[in-house]
PDB file of C-alpha atoms in Angstrom:
ATOM      1  CA  PRO A   1       0.000   0.000   0.000  1.00  0.00           C
ATOM      2  CA  ASP A   2       1.084   3.576  -0.617  1.00  0.00           C
ATOM      3  CA  LEU A   3       1.906   6.117   2.085  1.00  0.00           C
ATOM      4  CA  LYS A   4      -1.562   7.617   2.058  1.00  0.00           C
ATOM      5  CA  GLU A   5      -3.170   4.237   2.646  1.00  0.00           C
ATOM      6  CA  LYS A   6      -0.779   3.467   5.495  1.00  0.00           C
ATOM      7  CA  VAL A   7      -1.458   6.763   7.239  1.00  0.00           C
ATOM      8  CA  PHE A   8      -5.190   7.042   6.736  1.00  0.00           C
ATOM      9  CA  GLY A   9      -6.236   3.426   6.803  1.00  0.00           C
ATOM     10  CA  ASN A  10      -7.055   3.737  10.449  1.00  0.00           C
ATOM     11  CA  ILE A  11      -9.459   6.631   9.783  1.00  0.00           C
ATOM     12  CA  ARG A  12     -11.703   4.275   7.848  1.00  0.00           C
ATOM     13  CA  ARG A  13     -11.501   1.598  10.550  1.00  0.00           C
ATOM     14  CA  GLU A  14     -12.076   1.492  14.279  1.00  0.00           C
ATOM     15  CA  PRO A  15      -9.396   3.320  16.299  1.00  0.00           C
ATOM     16  CA  GLN A  16      -6.278   1.246  16.744  1.00  0.00           C
ATOM     17  CA  SER A  17      -4.082   0.982  19.821  1.00  0.00           C
ATOM     18  CA  SER A  18      -1.262   3.467  20.344  1.00  0.00           C
ATOM     19  CA  ASN A  19       1.213   0.599  19.929  1.00  0.00           C
ATOM     20  CA  LYS A  20       0.274   0.239  16.279  1.00  0.00           C
ATOM     21  CA  TRP A  21       0.885   3.932  15.744  1.00  0.00           C
ATOM     22  CA  LEU A  22       4.322   3.531  17.271  1.00  0.00           C
ATOM     23  CA  LYS A  23       5.025   0.588  14.970  1.00  0.00           C
ATOM     24  CA  TYR A  24       4.056   2.699  11.963  1.00  0.00           C
ATOM     25  CA  ALA A  25       6.270   5.560  13.127  1.00  0.00           C
ATOM     26  CA  ALA A  26       9.184   3.180  13.455  1.00  0.00           C
ATOM     27  CA  GLY A  27       8.652   1.899   9.932  1.00  0.00           C
ATOM     28  CA  LEU A  28       8.301   5.364   8.426  1.00  0.00           C
ATOM     29  CA  SER A  29      11.937   6.238   9.025  1.00  0.00           C
ATOM     30  CA  VAL A  30      15.146   4.182   9.047  1.00  0.00           C
ATOM     31  CA  ALA A  31      15.949   5.604  12.465  1.00  0.00           C
ATOM     32  CA  ALA A  32      13.449   5.089  15.280  1.00  0.00           C
ATOM     33  CA  ALA A  33      10.732   7.678  14.600  1.00  0.00           C
ATOM     34  CA  ILE A  34       9.590   9.646  17.589  1.00  0.00           C
ATOM     35  CA  LEU A  35       6.188  11.207  17.292  1.00  0.00           C
ATOM     36  CA  VAL A  36       4.647  14.064  19.154  1.00  0.00           C
ATOM     37  CA  VAL A  37       0.896  14.295  19.435  1.00  0.00           C
ATOM     38  CA  MET A  38      -0.705  17.595  20.206  1.00  0.00           C
ATOM     39  CA  PHE A  39      -4.428  17.953  20.649  1.00  0.00           C
ATOM     40  CA  ILE A  40      -5.891  21.426  20.504  1.00  0.00           C
ATOM     41  CA  THR A  41      -9.578  22.200  21.016  1.00  0.00           C
ATOM     42  CA  LEU A  42     -11.003  25.519  19.900  1.00  0.00           C
ATOM     43  CA  PHE A  43     -13.606  26.305  22.562  1.00  0.00           C
ATOM     44  CA  GLN A  44     -15.003  29.291  20.724  1.00  0.00           C
ATOM     45  CA  ALA A  45     -14.776  28.232  17.112  1.00  0.00           C
ATOM     46  CA  VAL A  46     -15.500  30.909  14.532  1.00  0.00           C
ATOM     47  CA  PRO A  47     -17.465  29.660  11.520  1.00  0.00           C
ATOM     48  CA  THR A  48     -16.537  30.428   7.953  1.00  0.00           C
ATOM     49  CA  ILE A  49     -18.590  33.366   6.676  1.00  0.00           C
ATOM     50  CA  PRO A  50     -21.361  31.996   4.422  1.00  0.00           C
ATOM     51  CA  VAL A  51     -21.019  33.116   0.809  1.00  0.00           C
ATOM     52  CA  PRO A  52     -24.077  33.351  -1.445  1.00  0.00           C
ATOM     53  CA  SER A  53     -23.888  31.228  -4.573  1.00  0.00           C
ATOM     54  CA  ALA A  54     -24.571  32.528  -8.067  1.00  0.00           C
ATOM     55  CA  SER A  55     -28.218  31.515  -7.600  1.00  0.00           C
ATOM     56  CA  GLY A  56     -28.435  33.526  -4.373  1.00  0.00           C
ATOM     57  CA  GLU A  57     -28.519  30.478  -2.099  1.00  0.00           C
ATOM     58  CA  GLU A  58     -26.400  30.572   1.036  1.00  0.00           C
ATOM     59  CA  GLN A  59     -23.517  28.111   0.971  1.00  0.00           C
ATOM     60  CA  PRO A  60     -22.682  25.655   3.785  1.00  0.00           C
ATOM     61  CA  VAL A  61     -20.710  26.953   6.761  1.00  0.00           C
ATOM     62  CA  VAL A  62     -17.728  25.136   8.310  1.00  0.00           C
ATOM     63  CA  ARG A  63     -17.390  25.476  12.079  1.00  0.00           C
ATOM     64  CA  LYS A  64     -13.927  24.414  13.168  1.00  0.00           C
ATOM     65  CA  GLY A  65     -13.613  22.093  16.162  1.00  0.00           C
ATOM     66  CA  GLY A  66     -10.485  20.338  17.411  1.00  0.00           C
ATOM     67  CA  PHE A  67      -7.500  18.949  15.563  1.00  0.00           C
ATOM     68  CA  CYS A  68      -4.695  16.518  16.222  1.00  0.00           C
ATOM     69  CA  VAL A  69      -1.162  16.873  14.861  1.00  0.00           C
ATOM     70  CA  THR A  70       1.235  13.938  14.687  1.00  0.00           C
ATOM     71  CA  VAL A  71       4.763  15.115  13.853  1.00  0.00           C
ATOM     72  CA  TYR A  72       7.378  12.661  12.574  1.00  0.00           C
ATOM     73  CA  ASN A  73      11.126  13.186  12.401  1.00  0.00           C
ATOM     74  CA  ASP A  74      11.367  13.498   8.613  1.00  0.00           C
ATOM     75  CA  ASN A  75       9.622  16.871   8.013  1.00  0.00           C
ATOM     76  CA  LEU A  76       6.235  15.187   7.708  1.00  0.00           C
ATOM     77  CA  ALA A  77       3.120  15.482   9.833  1.00  0.00           C
ATOM     78  CA  MET A  78      -0.368  14.051   9.823  1.00  0.00           C
ATOM     79  CA  ILE A  79      -3.244  16.405  10.617  1.00  0.00           C
ATOM     80  CA  ARG A  80      -6.657  15.167  11.706  1.00  0.00           C
ATOM     81  CA  ASP A  81      -9.379  17.809  11.927  1.00  0.00           C
ATOM     82  CA  SER A  82     -12.809  17.395  13.546  1.00  0.00           C
ATOM     83  CA  SER A  83     -15.256  20.034  12.302  1.00  0.00           C
ATOM     84  CA  THR A  84     -18.948  20.619  11.743  1.00  0.00           C
ATOM     85  CA  ILE A  85     -20.474  21.529   8.379  1.00  0.00           C
ATOM     86  CA  GLN A  86     -23.724  23.445   8.789  1.00  0.00           C
ATOM     87  CA  LYS A  87     -26.508  24.324   6.344  1.00  0.00           C
ATOM     88  CA  LEU A  88     -25.884  21.389   4.019  1.00  0.00           C
ATOM     89  CA  ARG A  89     -28.584  20.702   1.451  1.00  0.00           C
ATOM     90  CA  ALA A  90     -29.566  17.303   0.137  1.00  0.00           C
ATOM     91  CA  GLY A  91     -27.703  16.943  -3.158  1.00  0.00           C
ATOM     92  CA  ILE A  92     -24.514  18.654  -4.335  1.00  0.00           C
ATOM     93  CA  ASN A  93     -22.973  21.354  -2.126  1.00  0.00           C
ATOM     94  CA  THR A  94     -19.929  23.597  -2.551  1.00  0.00           C
ATOM     95  CA  VAL A  95     -17.964  23.606   0.710  1.00  0.00           C
ATOM     96  CA  ARG A  96     -14.941  25.809   1.413  1.00  0.00           C
ATOM     97  CA  PHE A  97     -12.756  24.178   4.059  1.00  0.00           C
ATOM     98  CA  ASP A  98     -10.081  26.683   5.094  1.00  0.00           C
ATOM     99  CA  GLY A  99      -7.547  26.642   7.893  1.00  0.00           C
ATOM    100  CA  VAL A 100      -5.449  23.853   6.405  1.00  0.00           C
ATOM    101  CA  THR A 101      -1.642  24.085   6.487  1.00  0.00           C
ATOM    102  CA  LYS A 102       0.444  25.693   3.740  1.00  0.00           C
ATOM    103  CA  GLY A 103       2.360  22.455   3.360  1.00  0.00           C
ATOM    104  CA  ILE A 104      -0.707  20.285   2.792  1.00  0.00           C
ATOM    105  CA  LYS A 105      -0.415  17.438   0.288  1.00  0.00           C
ATOM    106  CA  PRO A 106      -3.846  17.782  -1.366  1.00  0.00           C
ATOM    107  CA  ASP A 107      -3.792  14.269  -2.827  1.00  0.00           C
ATOM    108  CA  SER A 108      -3.557  12.817   0.696  1.00  0.00           C
ATOM    109  CA  VAL A 109      -6.852  14.290   1.956  1.00  0.00           C
ATOM    110  CA  SER A 110      -9.265  11.850   3.602  1.00  0.00           C
ATOM    111  CA  PHE A 111     -12.881  12.787   4.418  1.00  0.00           C
ATOM    112  CA  ARG A 112     -15.467  11.043   6.589  1.00  0.00           C
ATOM    113  CA  SER A 113     -18.829  12.196   7.891  1.00  0.00           C
ATOM    114  CA  ASN A 114     -19.646  10.717  11.298  1.00  0.00           C
ATOM    115  CA  THR A 115     -23.235  11.945  10.979  1.00  0.00           C
ATOM    116  CA  ALA A 116     -23.956  10.611   7.493  1.00  0.00           C
ATOM    117  CA  PRO A 117     -21.317   8.105   6.283  1.00  0.00           C
ATOM    118  CA  SER A 118     -22.753   8.171   2.759  1.00  0.00           C
ATOM    119  CA  THR A 119     -21.671  11.816   2.311  1.00  0.00           C
ATOM    120  CA  GLN A 120     -18.760  11.959  -0.094  1.00  0.00           C
ATOM    121  CA  VAL A 121     -16.425  14.398  -1.823  1.00  0.00           C
ATOM    122  CA  LEU A 122     -17.015  14.240  -5.580  1.00  0.00           C
ATOM    123  CA  GLU A 123     -14.392  16.833  -6.517  1.00  0.00           C
ATOM    124  CA  GLN A 124     -11.668  18.720  -4.672  1.00  0.00           C
ATOM    125  CA  ASN A 125      -9.648  21.817  -5.554  1.00  0.00           C
ATOM    126  CA  TYR A 126      -6.876  23.451  -3.551  1.00  0.00           C
ATOM    127  CA  GLU A 127      -6.892  27.256  -3.582  1.00  0.00           C
ATOM    128  CA  TYR A 128      -4.237  29.527  -2.144  1.00  0.00           C
ATOM    129  CA  ASP A 129      -2.876  32.861  -3.342  1.00  0.00           C
ATOM    130  CA  LEU A 130       0.315  33.879  -1.573  1.00  0.00           C
ATOM    131  CA  ALA A 131      -0.508  37.218  -0.009  1.00  0.00           C
ATOM    132  CA  SER A 132       2.574  39.045  -1.257  1.00  0.00           C
ATOM    133  CA  ALA A 133       2.334  42.766  -1.941  1.00  0.00           C
ATOM    134  CA  SER A 134       2.739  42.296  -5.704  1.00  0.00           C
ATOM    135  CA  LYS A 135       0.121  39.519  -5.807  1.00  0.00           C
ATOM    136  CA  ILE A 136      -2.330  41.670  -3.860  1.00  0.00           C
ATOM    137  CA  LEU A 137      -1.757  44.787  -5.980  1.00  0.00           C
ATOM    138  CA  ASP A 138      -2.179  42.784  -9.161  1.00  0.00           C
ATOM    139  CA  LYS A 139      -5.751  42.000  -8.058  1.00  0.00           C
ATOM    140  CA  TYR A 140      -6.457  45.722  -7.601  1.00  0.00           C
ATOM    141  CA  ILE A 141      -5.637  46.867 -11.128  1.00  0.00           C
ATOM    142  CA  ASP A 142      -8.498  49.140 -12.284  1.00  0.00           C
ATOM    143  CA  ARG A 143      -9.763  49.487  -8.712  1.00  0.00           C
ATOM    144  CA  GLN A 144      -9.587  52.515  -6.425  1.00  0.00           C
ATOM    145  CA  ILE A 145      -6.770  52.699  -3.873  1.00  0.00           C
ATOM    146  CA  SER A 146      -5.281  55.379  -1.611  1.00  0.00           C
ATOM    147  CA  ILE A 147      -1.550  55.911  -1.172  1.00  0.00           C
ATOM    148  CA  ILE A 148      -0.155  57.673   1.892  1.00  0.00           C
ATOM    149  CA  THR A 149       3.330  58.993   1.245  1.00  0.00           C
ATOM    150  CA  ASP A 150       6.069  59.739   3.768  1.00  0.00           C
ATOM    151  CA  ASP A 151       4.967  63.387   3.966  1.00  0.00           C
ATOM    152  CA  ASN A 152       1.470  62.219   5.110  1.00  0.00           C
ATOM    153  CA  LYS A 153      -0.211  63.267   1.872  1.00  0.00           C
ATOM    154  CA  ILE A 154      -3.018  61.041   0.607  1.00  0.00           C
ATOM    155  CA  HIS A 155      -3.167  60.238  -3.105  1.00  0.00           C
ATOM    156  CA  THR A 156      -6.406  58.538  -4.204  1.00  0.00           C
ATOM    157  CA  GLY A 157      -7.140  57.130  -7.640  1.00  0.00           C
ATOM    158  CA  ILE A 158      -7.582  54.068  -9.834  1.00  0.00           C
ATOM    159  CA  LEU A 159      -4.588  51.734  -9.837  1.00  0.00           C
ATOM    160  CA  ALA A 160      -3.362  51.750 -13.429  1.00  0.00           C
ATOM    161  CA  ALA A 161      -0.032  49.962 -13.073  1.00  0.00           C
ATOM    162  CA  PHE A 162       2.854  49.182 -10.763  1.00  0.00           C
ATOM    163  CA  GLU A 163       6.374  47.968 -11.298  1.00  0.00           C
ATOM    164  CA  GLY A 164       9.522  47.248  -9.336  1.00  0.00           C
ATOM    165  CA  ASP A 165      10.555  45.301  -6.262  1.00  0.00           C
ATOM    166  CA  LEU A 166       7.840  44.993  -3.582  1.00  0.00           C
ATOM    167  CA  ALA A 167       9.553  42.226  -1.599  1.00  0.00           C
ATOM    168  CA  ASP A 168      10.015  44.452   1.476  1.00  0.00           C
ATOM    169  CA  MET A 169       6.375  45.539   1.506  1.00  0.00           C
ATOM    170  CA  ALA A 170       3.884  43.533   3.571  1.00  0.00           C
ATOM    171  CA  TYR A 171       0.112  43.088   3.310  1.00  0.00           C
ATOM    172  CA  SER A 172      -1.993  43.534   6.468  1.00  0.00           C
ATOM    173  CA  PRO A 173      -5.370  41.726   6.258  1.00  0.00           C
ATOM    174  CA  ALA A 174      -6.606  43.481   9.415  1.00  0.00           C
ATOM    175  CA  ASN A 175      -7.022  46.843   7.655  1.00  0.00           C
ATOM    176  CA  TYR A 176      -6.597  45.915   3.976  1.00  0.00           C
ATOM    177  CA  SER A 177      -3.338  47.789   3.551  1.00  0.00           C
ATOM    178  CA  ILE A 178       0.231  47.345   2.323  1.00  0.00           C
ATOM    179  CA  ARG A 179       2.994  48.938   4.371  1.00  0.00           C
ATOM    180  CA  GLY A 180       6.664  49.546   3.739  1.00  0.00           C
ATOM    181  CA  SER A 181       8.701  50.916   0.868  1.00  0.00           C
ATOM    182  CA  GLY A 182      10.066  49.322  -2.271  1.00  0.00           C
ATOM    183  CA  ASN A 183      11.938  50.066  -5.452  1.00  0.00           C
ATOM    184  CA  GLY A 184       9.821  51.079  -8.400  1.00  0.00           C
ATOM    185  CA  ALA A 185       6.619  53.055  -8.824  1.00  0.00           C
ATOM    186  CA  VAL A 186       2.831  52.926  -8.603  1.00  0.00           C
ATOM    187  CA  THR A 187       0.701  54.673 -11.216  1.00  0.00           C
ATOM    188  CA  ILE A 188      -2.810  55.888 -10.344  1.00  0.00           C
ATOM    189  CA  SER A 189      -5.319  57.901 -12.360  1.00  0.00           C
ATOM    190  CA  ASP A 190      -8.620  59.680 -11.816  1.00  0.00           C
ATOM    191  CA  LYS A 191     -11.760  59.576 -13.933  1.00  0.00           C
ATOM    192  CA  SER A 192     -10.634  62.494 -16.075  1.00  0.00           C
ATOM    193  CA  GLY A 193      -7.549  60.621 -17.197  1.00  0.00           C
ATOM    194  CA  PRO A 194      -4.492  62.369 -15.707  1.00  0.00           C
ATOM    195  CA  ARG A 195      -2.014  59.958 -14.190  1.00  0.00           C
ATOM    196  CA  GLU A 196       0.196  60.292 -11.146  1.00  0.00           C
ATOM    197  CA  ILE A 197       3.347  58.221 -10.761  1.00  0.00           C
ATOM    198  CA  ILE A 198       4.431  57.715  -7.157  1.00  0.00           C
ATOM    199  CA  PRO A 199       7.859  56.212  -6.388  1.00  0.00           C
ATOM    200  CA  LEU A 200       7.627  53.241  -4.030  1.00  0.00           C
ATOM    201  CA  ASN A 201      10.485  54.550  -1.902  1.00  0.00           C
ATOM    202  CA  MET A 202       8.216  57.473  -0.941  1.00  0.00           C
ATOM    203  CA  VAL A 203       5.292  55.248   0.063  1.00  0.00           C
ATOM    204  CA  ASP A 204       4.323  54.680   3.692  1.00  0.00           C
ATOM    205  CA  THR A 205       0.988  52.866   3.248  1.00  0.00           C
ATOM    206  CA  ILE A 206      -1.190  51.721   0.370  1.00  0.00           C
ATOM    207  CA  LYS A 207      -4.794  51.472   1.545  1.00  0.00           C
ATOM    208  CA  LEU A 208      -6.985  49.009  -0.320  1.00  0.00           C
ATOM    209  CA  GLY A 209     -10.621  48.007  -0.231  1.00  0.00           C
ATOM    210  CA  ALA A 210     -11.891  44.580   0.766  1.00  0.00           C
ATOM    211  CA  LEU A 211     -10.179  41.706  -1.001  1.00  0.00           C
ATOM    212  CA  PRO A 212     -11.639  40.714  -4.361  1.00  0.00           C
ATOM    213  CA  ALA A 213     -13.823  37.604  -4.260  1.00  0.00           C
ATOM    214  CA  ASN A 214     -11.268  35.672  -6.329  1.00  0.00           C
ATOM    215  CA  MET A 215      -8.446  36.343  -3.854  1.00  0.00           C
ATOM    216  CA  VAL A 216      -7.761  33.496  -1.414  1.00  0.00           C
ATOM    217  CA  VAL A 217      -5.169  34.417   1.233  1.00  0.00           C
ATOM    218  CA  LYS A 218      -5.621  31.299   3.372  1.00  0.00           C
ATOM    219  CA  PRO A 219      -4.978  27.752   2.133  1.00  0.00           C
ATOM    220  CA  THR A 220      -8.431  26.393   1.326  1.00  0.00           C
ATOM    221  CA  LEU A 221      -9.892  23.111   0.115  1.00  0.00           C
ATOM    222  CA  VAL A 222     -12.967  23.574  -2.079  1.00  0.00           C
ATOM    223  CA  TRP A 223     -15.195  20.499  -2.280  1.00  0.00           C
ATOM    224  CA  GLU A 224     -18.142  19.457  -4.358  1.00  0.00           C
ATOM    225  CA  LEU A 225     -19.832  17.485  -1.589  1.00  0.00           C
ATOM    226  CA  LYS A 226     -22.719  15.061  -2.178  1.00  0.00           C
ATOM    227  CA  SER A 227     -25.076  14.608   0.754  1.00  0.00           C
ATOM    228  CA  ASP A 228     -28.202  12.469   0.927  1.00  0.00           C
ATOM    229  CA  SER A 229     -29.682  14.646   3.666  1.00  0.00           C
ATOM    230  CA  SER A 230     -29.850  18.289   4.692  1.00  0.00           C
ATOM    231  CA  GLY A 231     -28.741  19.848   7.958  1.00  0.00           C
ATOM    232  CA  GLU A 232     -25.584  19.681  10.039  1.00  0.00           C
ATOM    233  CA  GLN A 233     -22.866  17.018   9.875  1.00  0.00           C
ATOM    234  CA  ASN A 234     -19.847  16.281  12.059  1.00  0.00           C
ATOM    235  CA  VAL A 235     -16.890  15.370   9.856  1.00  0.00           C
ATOM    236  CA  GLU A 236     -13.296  14.187  10.208  1.00  0.00           C
ATOM    237  CA  VAL A 237     -10.713  15.386   7.716  1.00  0.00           C
ATOM    238  CA  GLY A 238      -7.182  14.020   7.592  1.00  0.00           C
ATOM    239  CA  TYR A 239      -4.184  14.947   5.454  1.00  0.00           C
ATOM    240  CA  LEU A 240      -0.403  14.863   5.286  1.00  0.00           C
ATOM    241  CA  SER A 241       1.576  18.078   5.551  1.00  0.00           C
ATOM    242  CA  GLU A 242       5.191  18.974   4.908  1.00  0.00           C
ATOM    243  CA  GLY A 243       7.157  21.704   6.638  1.00  0.00           C
ATOM    244  CA  MET A 244       6.683  20.564  10.245  1.00  0.00           C
ATOM    245  CA  SER A 245       9.381  19.378  12.615  1.00  0.00           C
ATOM    246  CA  TRP A 246      10.030  19.068  16.325  1.00  0.00           C
ATOM    247  CA  ASP A 247      12.973  19.607  18.624  1.00  0.00           C
ATOM    248  CA  ALA A 248      13.725  17.808  21.878  1.00  0.00           C
ATOM    249  CA  ASP A 249      15.189  21.046  23.253  1.00  0.00           C
TER     250      ASP A 249
END
């Protein structure tokens, strides 16, 4: 069996003893694998904001619960997430499951509904736009922004273009802004047509509006989920993730 089957086989069966997990960990690495299990419960889980579909219907809401992280000694971890999906309809639903790790291996995802075992994922897509300053600004072309320069002047207009190095500029999702200076320039215009070119090394803050609907700044799994019944379901989601390690110190 492949790695995915080894790791997630137990999710589809009754829970196994901790000894079997230790045996698996030992077989995963040539050296004796030491695993660390951390269980975190979110007592006041915040649900995903429901998004109306094209037909105007409200989409299902994911309320995060607890999750378990098993970290191995070869930069690999297994995540098991227990969550609740609310407002499911009988039939096909689009579910946005965010809060997964950046290092997720999408082809390792395992899904099970404890409420309705017949519920299944028909299609899965992984969405994630790195929230770099250049990536964010690219989404705001032809949209209104405000630029605050080092002399505290505010320049407002339609973003026409930008160029240069924005690596030292950072996006803040709390107030929809980009702070810091870079090398290059931002070009804005008003409705009458005149353009203003502002050097990035004179910029203190670029204030933006709410993120465009097609901008995803958190790693998100998007499922086409088939359910035979409507209502709320408790689900378990498991997946492998890279980029995690532990230290005995």
